Coordinates of C-alpha atoms and ligand atoms in Angstrom, one line a residue:
X643 CA -20.8 14.0 25.3
X644 CA -21.0 17.7 24.4
X645 CA -24.3 19.4 24.0
X646 CA -25.7 22.9 23.8
X647 CA -28.9 22.5 25.8
X648 CA -28.2 19.6 28.2
X649 CA -25.5 18.5 30.6
X650 CA -24.5 14.9 31.0
X651 CA -22.5 13.8 34.1
X652 CA -21.6 10.1 34.6
X653 CA -20.4 9.0 38.1
X654 CA -19.6 5.2 38.3
X655 CA -22.9 3.5 37.6
X656 CA -25.2 6.5 37.5
X657 CA -25.7 9.0 34.7
X658 CA -27.3 12.4 35.4
X659 CA -28.8 14.4 32.5
X660 CA -29.7 18.0 33.2
X661 CA -31.8 20.0 30.8
X662 CA -30.0 23.3 30.7
X663 CA -32.0 26.2 29.3
X664 CA -32.8 27.9 32.6
X665 CA -33.6 31.3 31.1
X666 CA -36.4 29.6 29.1
X667 CA -37.3 27.4 32.1
X668 CA -35.8 24.5 30.3
X669 CA -38.6 24.5 27.7
X670 CA -38.2 21.6 25.2
X671 CA -37.3 22.9 21.8
X672 CA -36.4 20.7 18.8
X673 CA -32.7 20.8 19.5
X674 CA -33.1 19.8 23.1
X675 CA -35.3 16.9 22.2
X676 CA -32.7 15.7 19.7
X677 CA -29.9 16.1 22.2
X678 CA -31.8 14.2 24.8
X679 CA -32.5 11.4 22.3
X680 CA -28.8 11.3 21.5
X681 CA -27.7 11.3 25.1
X682 CA -30.2 8.5 26.1
X683 CA -29.2 6.4 23.1
X684 CA -25.5 6.8 24.0
X685 CA -26.1 6.1 27.7
X686 CA -28.1 3.0 26.8
X687 CA -24.9 1.6 25.2
X688 CA -22.7 2.2 28.2
X689 CA -22.6 -1.1 30.1
X690 CA -21.3 0.5 33.3
X691 CA -24.2 2.9 33.6
X692 CA -27.1 1.2 35.4
X693 CA -29.5 4.0 36.2
X694 CA -30.2 7.5 34.9
X695 CA -31.4 10.7 36.7
X696 CA -33.2 13.3 34.6
X697 CA -33.5 16.8 36.1
X698 CA -33.7 20.5 35.1
X699 CA -31.2 23.2 35.8
X700 CA -31.9 26.1 38.1
X701 CA -34.2 26.2 41.1
X702 CA -37.4 27.1 39.2
X703 CA -38.2 24.5 36.6
X704 CA -37.8 20.9 35.6
X705 CA -39.2 21.7 32.2
X706 CA -41.9 24.4 31.6
X707 CA -43.3 22.6 28.5
X708 CA -42.6 22.3 24.8
X709 CA -41.2 25.5 23.4
X710 CA -44.3 27.4 22.5
X711 CA -42.3 29.9 20.3
X712 CA -41.4 27.0 17.9
X713 CA -44.9 25.8 17.1
X714 CA -47.1 28.9 17.4
X715 CA -47.5 29.1 13.6
X716 CA -47.7 25.4 12.7
X717 CA -50.3 23.8 10.4
X718 CA -52.3 20.7 11.2
X719 CA -49.8 18.5 9.5
X720 CA -46.8 20.1 11.2
X721 CA -48.6 19.8 14.6
X722 CA -49.2 16.1 14.1
X723 CA -45.6 15.6 13.0
X724 CA -44.3 17.5 16.0
X725 CA -46.2 15.2 18.4
X726 CA -45.3 12.0 16.4
X727 CA -41.6 12.8 16.1
X728 CA -41.3 13.9 19.8
X729 CA -43.1 10.8 21.0
X730 CA -40.9 8.5 19.0
X731 CA -37.6 10.3 19.6
X732 CA -37.9 11.1 23.3
X733 CA -41.0 10.1 25.2
X734 CA -41.5 6.5 24.0
X735 CA -37.7 6.1 23.8
X736 CA -37.2 7.0 27.5
X737 CA -40.1 4.8 28.6
X738 CA -38.7 1.8 26.7
X739 CA -35.1 2.4 27.7
X740 CA -33.5 -0.7 29.1
X741 CA -32.0 1.3 31.9
X742 CA -34.2 2.9 34.6
X743 CA -34.7 6.6 34.4
X744 CA -35.7 8.6 37.5
X745 CA -37.2 12.0 37.0
X746 CA -36.1 14.5 39.7
X747 CA -38.7 17.2 39.3
X748 CA -37.1 20.4 40.7
X749 CA -39.8 23.0 39.9
X750 CA -42.4 23.5 37.2
X751 CA -43.1 20.4 35.2
X752 CA -45.7 21.6 32.8
X753 CA -47.0 20.3 29.5
X754 CA -44.2 18.5 27.7
X755 CA -42.2 18.7 31.0
X756 CA -44.8 16.7 32.9
X757 CA -45.1 14.4 29.9
X758 CA -41.3 13.8 30.0
X759 CA -41.4 13.1 33.8
X760 CA -44.2 10.7 33.2
X761 CA -42.3 8.9 30.5
X762 CA -39.5 8.2 33.1
X763 CA -39.8 5.0 35.1
X764 CA -40.7 6.9 38.3
X765 CA -40.6 10.4 39.7
X766 CA -39.6 12.2 42.8
X767 CA -40.1 15.9 43.4
X768 CA -39.0 18.9 45.5
X769 CA -41.6 20.7 47.6
X770 CA -41.5 23.8 45.2
X771 CA -42.5 21.6 42.2
X772 CA -45.7 22.4 40.4
X773 CA -47.2 20.0 37.9
X774 CA -49.8 20.3 35.2
X775 CA -50.9 19.9 31.6
X776 CA -51.9 23.4 30.6
X777 CA -52.3 22.7 26.9
X778 CA -56.0 23.4 26.6
X779 CA -55.4 26.9 27.9
X780 CA -53.3 27.4 24.7
X781 CA -56.0 25.9 22.5
X782 CA -54.2 22.6 22.0
X783 CA -54.1 19.2 23.8
X784 CA -51.2 17.3 25.3
X785 CA -49.3 15.8 22.4
X786 CA -46.4 14.0 24.0
X787 CA -48.3 11.1 25.5
X788 CA -50.0 13.1 28.3
X789 CA -53.6 12.0 27.6
X790 CA -52.4 8.4 27.9
X791 CA -49.8 8.4 30.7
X792 CA -51.6 10.7 33.1
X793 CA -54.7 8.5 33.4
X794 CA -52.4 5.4 33.6
X795 CA -50.6 7.0 36.6
X796 CA -53.4 8.7 38.5
X797 CA -56.7 7.4 37.1
X798 CA -59.1 8.8 34.6
X799 CA -61.1 11.1 36.8
X800 CA -58.2 13.0 38.3
X801 CA -56.4 13.1 34.9
X802 CA -59.5 14.5 33.2
X803 CA -59.7 17.2 35.9
X804 CA -56.0 18.1 35.5
X805 CA -56.2 18.2 31.7
X806 CA -59.6 19.9 31.4
X807 CA -58.9 22.6 34.0
X808 CA -55.3 23.1 32.7
X809 CA -54.5 23.7 36.4
X810 CA -51.3 23.0 38.4
X811 CA -51.0 20.7 41.4
X812 CA -48.5 20.9 44.2
X813 CA -45.8 18.3 44.9
X814 CA -47.7 17.1 47.9
X815 CA -50.9 16.6 45.8
X816 CA -48.8 14.9 43.2
X817 CA -47.6 12.5 45.9
X818 CA -51.1 11.9 47.1
X819 CA -52.2 11.2 43.5
X820 CA -49.4 8.7 43.0
X821 CA -47.8 10.9 40.3
X822 CA -44.5 11.2 42.3
X823 CA -43.2 8.7 44.8
X824 CA -41.4 11.1 47.3
X825 CA -41.3 14.8 48.1
X826 CA -38.1 16.4 49.5
X827 CA -36.6 19.8 50.0
X828 CA -34.9 21.1 46.9
X829 CA -31.6 20.5 48.5
X830 CA -32.3 16.9 49.2
X831 CA -33.8 16.1 45.8
X832 CA -30.7 15.0 43.9
X833 CA -29.1 13.2 46.9
X834 CA -32.4 11.2 47.2
X835 CA -32.4 10.5 43.4
X836 CA -28.7 9.4 43.6
X837 CA -29.5 7.1 46.6
X838 CA -32.3 5.4 44.7
X839 CA -30.2 5.1 41.6
X840 CA -27.3 3.5 43.5
X841 CA -29.7 1.1 45.1
X842 CA -31.1 0.1 41.7
X843 CA -27.5 -0.2 40.3
X844 CA -26.7 -2.9 42.9
X845 CA -29.2 -5.2 41.3
X846 CA -28.9 -7.3 38.1
X847 CA -29.1 -4.9 35.1
X848 CA -30.3 -7.7 32.9
X849 CA -33.2 -8.5 35.3
X850 CA -34.0 -4.8 35.6
X851 CA -34.3 -4.4 31.8
X852 CA -36.5 -7.5 31.6
X853 CA -38.7 -6.1 34.5
X854 CA -39.1 -2.7 32.7
X855 CA -40.2 -4.5 29.6
X856 CA -42.7 -6.6 31.4
X857 CA -44.2 -3.7 33.4
X858 CA -44.5 -1.6 30.2
X859 CA -46.2 -4.5 28.4
X860 CA -49.3 -3.9 30.4
X861 CA -49.7 -0.6 28.6
X862 CA -49.1 -1.7 25.1
X863 CA -52.0 -2.4 22.7
X864 CA -52.3 -6.1 21.6
X865 CA -49.6 -7.3 24.0
X866 CA -50.3 -9.8 26.7
X867 CA -48.3 -8.5 29.7
X868 CA -48.6 -11.8 31.6
X869 CA -47.1 -13.6 28.5
X870 CA -44.2 -11.1 28.4
X871 CA -43.6 -11.7 32.1
X872 CA -43.5 -15.5 31.6
X873 CA -41.1 -15.1 28.6
X874 CA -38.8 -12.6 30.4
X875 CA -38.9 -14.6 33.6
X876 CA -37.7 -17.7 31.7
X877 CA -35.0 -15.6 29.8
X878 CA -33.5 -14.7 33.2
X879 CA -32.6 -18.3 33.9
X880 CA -30.1 -18.3 31.0
X881 CA -28.2 -15.3 32.3
X882 CA -24.9 -15.1 34.2
X883 CA -26.6 -12.6 36.5
X884 CA -29.1 -15.2 37.6
X885 CA -26.3 -17.7 38.3
X886 CA -24.4 -15.1 40.3
X887 CA -27.5 -13.9 42.2
X888 CA -28.7 -17.3 43.3
X889 CA -25.1 -18.6 44.0
X890 CA -24.3 -15.5 46.1
X891 CA -27.5 -16.0 48.1
X892 CA -26.7 -19.6 48.8
X893 CA -23.1 -18.7 49.7
X894 CA -24.4 -16.0 52.0
X895 CA -22.5 -13.2 50.3
X896 CA -23.4 -10.1 48.3
X897 CA -23.8 -10.7 44.5
X898 CA -21.4 -9.2 42.1
X899 CA -23.5 -9.1 38.9
X900 CA -21.6 -9.3 35.6
X901 CA -24.5 -7.7 33.8
X902 CA -24.8 -10.6 31.3
Ligands
COA393 N1 -42.0 27.7 25.8 C1 -41.2 28.8 25.5 N2 -40.8 29.6 26.4 C2 -41.1 29.5 27.7 C3 -42.0 28.4 28.1 C4 -42.4 27.5 27.1 N3 -43.2 26.5 27.4 N4 -42.2 28.5 29.4 C5 -41.5 29.6 29.9 N5 -40.8 30.2 28.8 C6 -40.0 31.3 28.8 C7 -40.8 32.6 28.9 O1 -41.3 33.0 27.6 C8 -39.7 33.6 29.4 O2 -38.9 34.0 28.4 P1 -38.4 35.5 28.2 O3 -37.7 35.8 29.5 O4 -37.5 35.5 27.0 O5 -39.7 36.3 28.1 C9 -38.9 32.7 30.4 O6 -39.2 31.4 30.0 C10 -39.3 32.8 31.8 O7 -40.7 32.5 31.9 P2 -41.8 33.6 32.6 O8 -43.1 33.3 32.0 O9 -41.3 35.0 32.6 O10 -41.7 33.0 34.1 P3 -42.8 33.2 35.2 O11 -42.2 32.8 36.5 O12 -43.5 34.5 35.2 O13 -43.9 32.0 34.9 C11 -44.6 29.8 34.1 C12 -43.6 30.7 34.9 C13 -44.1 28.4 34.1 C14 -46.0 29.9 34.9 C15 -44.8 30.4 32.7 O14 -43.5 30.5 32.1 C16 -45.6 29.6 31.8 O15 -46.9 29.6 32.0 N6 -45.0 28.9 30.8 C17 -45.7 28.1 29.8 C18 -46.2 26.8 30.4 C19 -47.0 26.0 29.4 O16 -48.1 26.4 28.9 N7 -46.5 24.9 29.0 C20 -47.1 24.0 28.1 C21 -46.6 24.2 26.7 S1 -47.5 23.2 25.5

């Protein structure tokens, strides 16, 4: 896969996507959003890949937000379309991907950058990371799902404070809030992401996709998450992975999941 603004590196079962506009602190312009969509879509079809790591290039930023230079002159309609298209193409797409995506937050994750990290299935961060939704300081509100996912992850009160003050929090505070799961040195960030991804990849990919769907169901309007869990639990019993997982356990050996 060849792109202008992102790098894709696949090693065995793990794909790494690096947003690569370091001079613009990896800000998300239209082209980058399209490239990310294409890369995630393609990776979703690769049966060998079982986990994805998303990070930013350089030592300063994961993503410093949506590219402000692209929307500064937008009308109301263009603004709404920007949010809608971005949510569909990237943020909702990542959240609903059948393969787990780990955000390795290596610096500033602001605005659309934090929203992208929040659309991933979980996040880890380096100690230099800073996170925030500064949109109201620009006269706009978060438009890529930030007003919804931040309260889901850290609770309404803390989310309101972050959104209304437009302030940034440190990696340690983000861990305390439950926004990131682990904080490491910058040097250890990708090795930890890889370790977690490899651990995930040892499990049944079919069960993992069913688990992602069931967890996400809790956050979808008009969907009964418990019902989705029952359905997906039942579905697993028809899979080769389930047969292999249970047989391997009973035979006291490690499973070799076919991913079917
Ligand atoms: N959109 C477009 N360009 C951006 C950007 C964004 N969200 N964030 C950073 N950049 C660009 C800067 O314009 C600058 O480009 P230039 O060198 O061509 O002038 C380059 O990235 C480096 O950023 P700079 O501001 O010089 O770095 P800094 O270390 O002084 O400050 C930040 C870092 C993250 C505090 C600052 O860049 C910033 O506040 N960015 C915007 C964050 C934001 O509001 N995001 C939400 C958007 S809705």
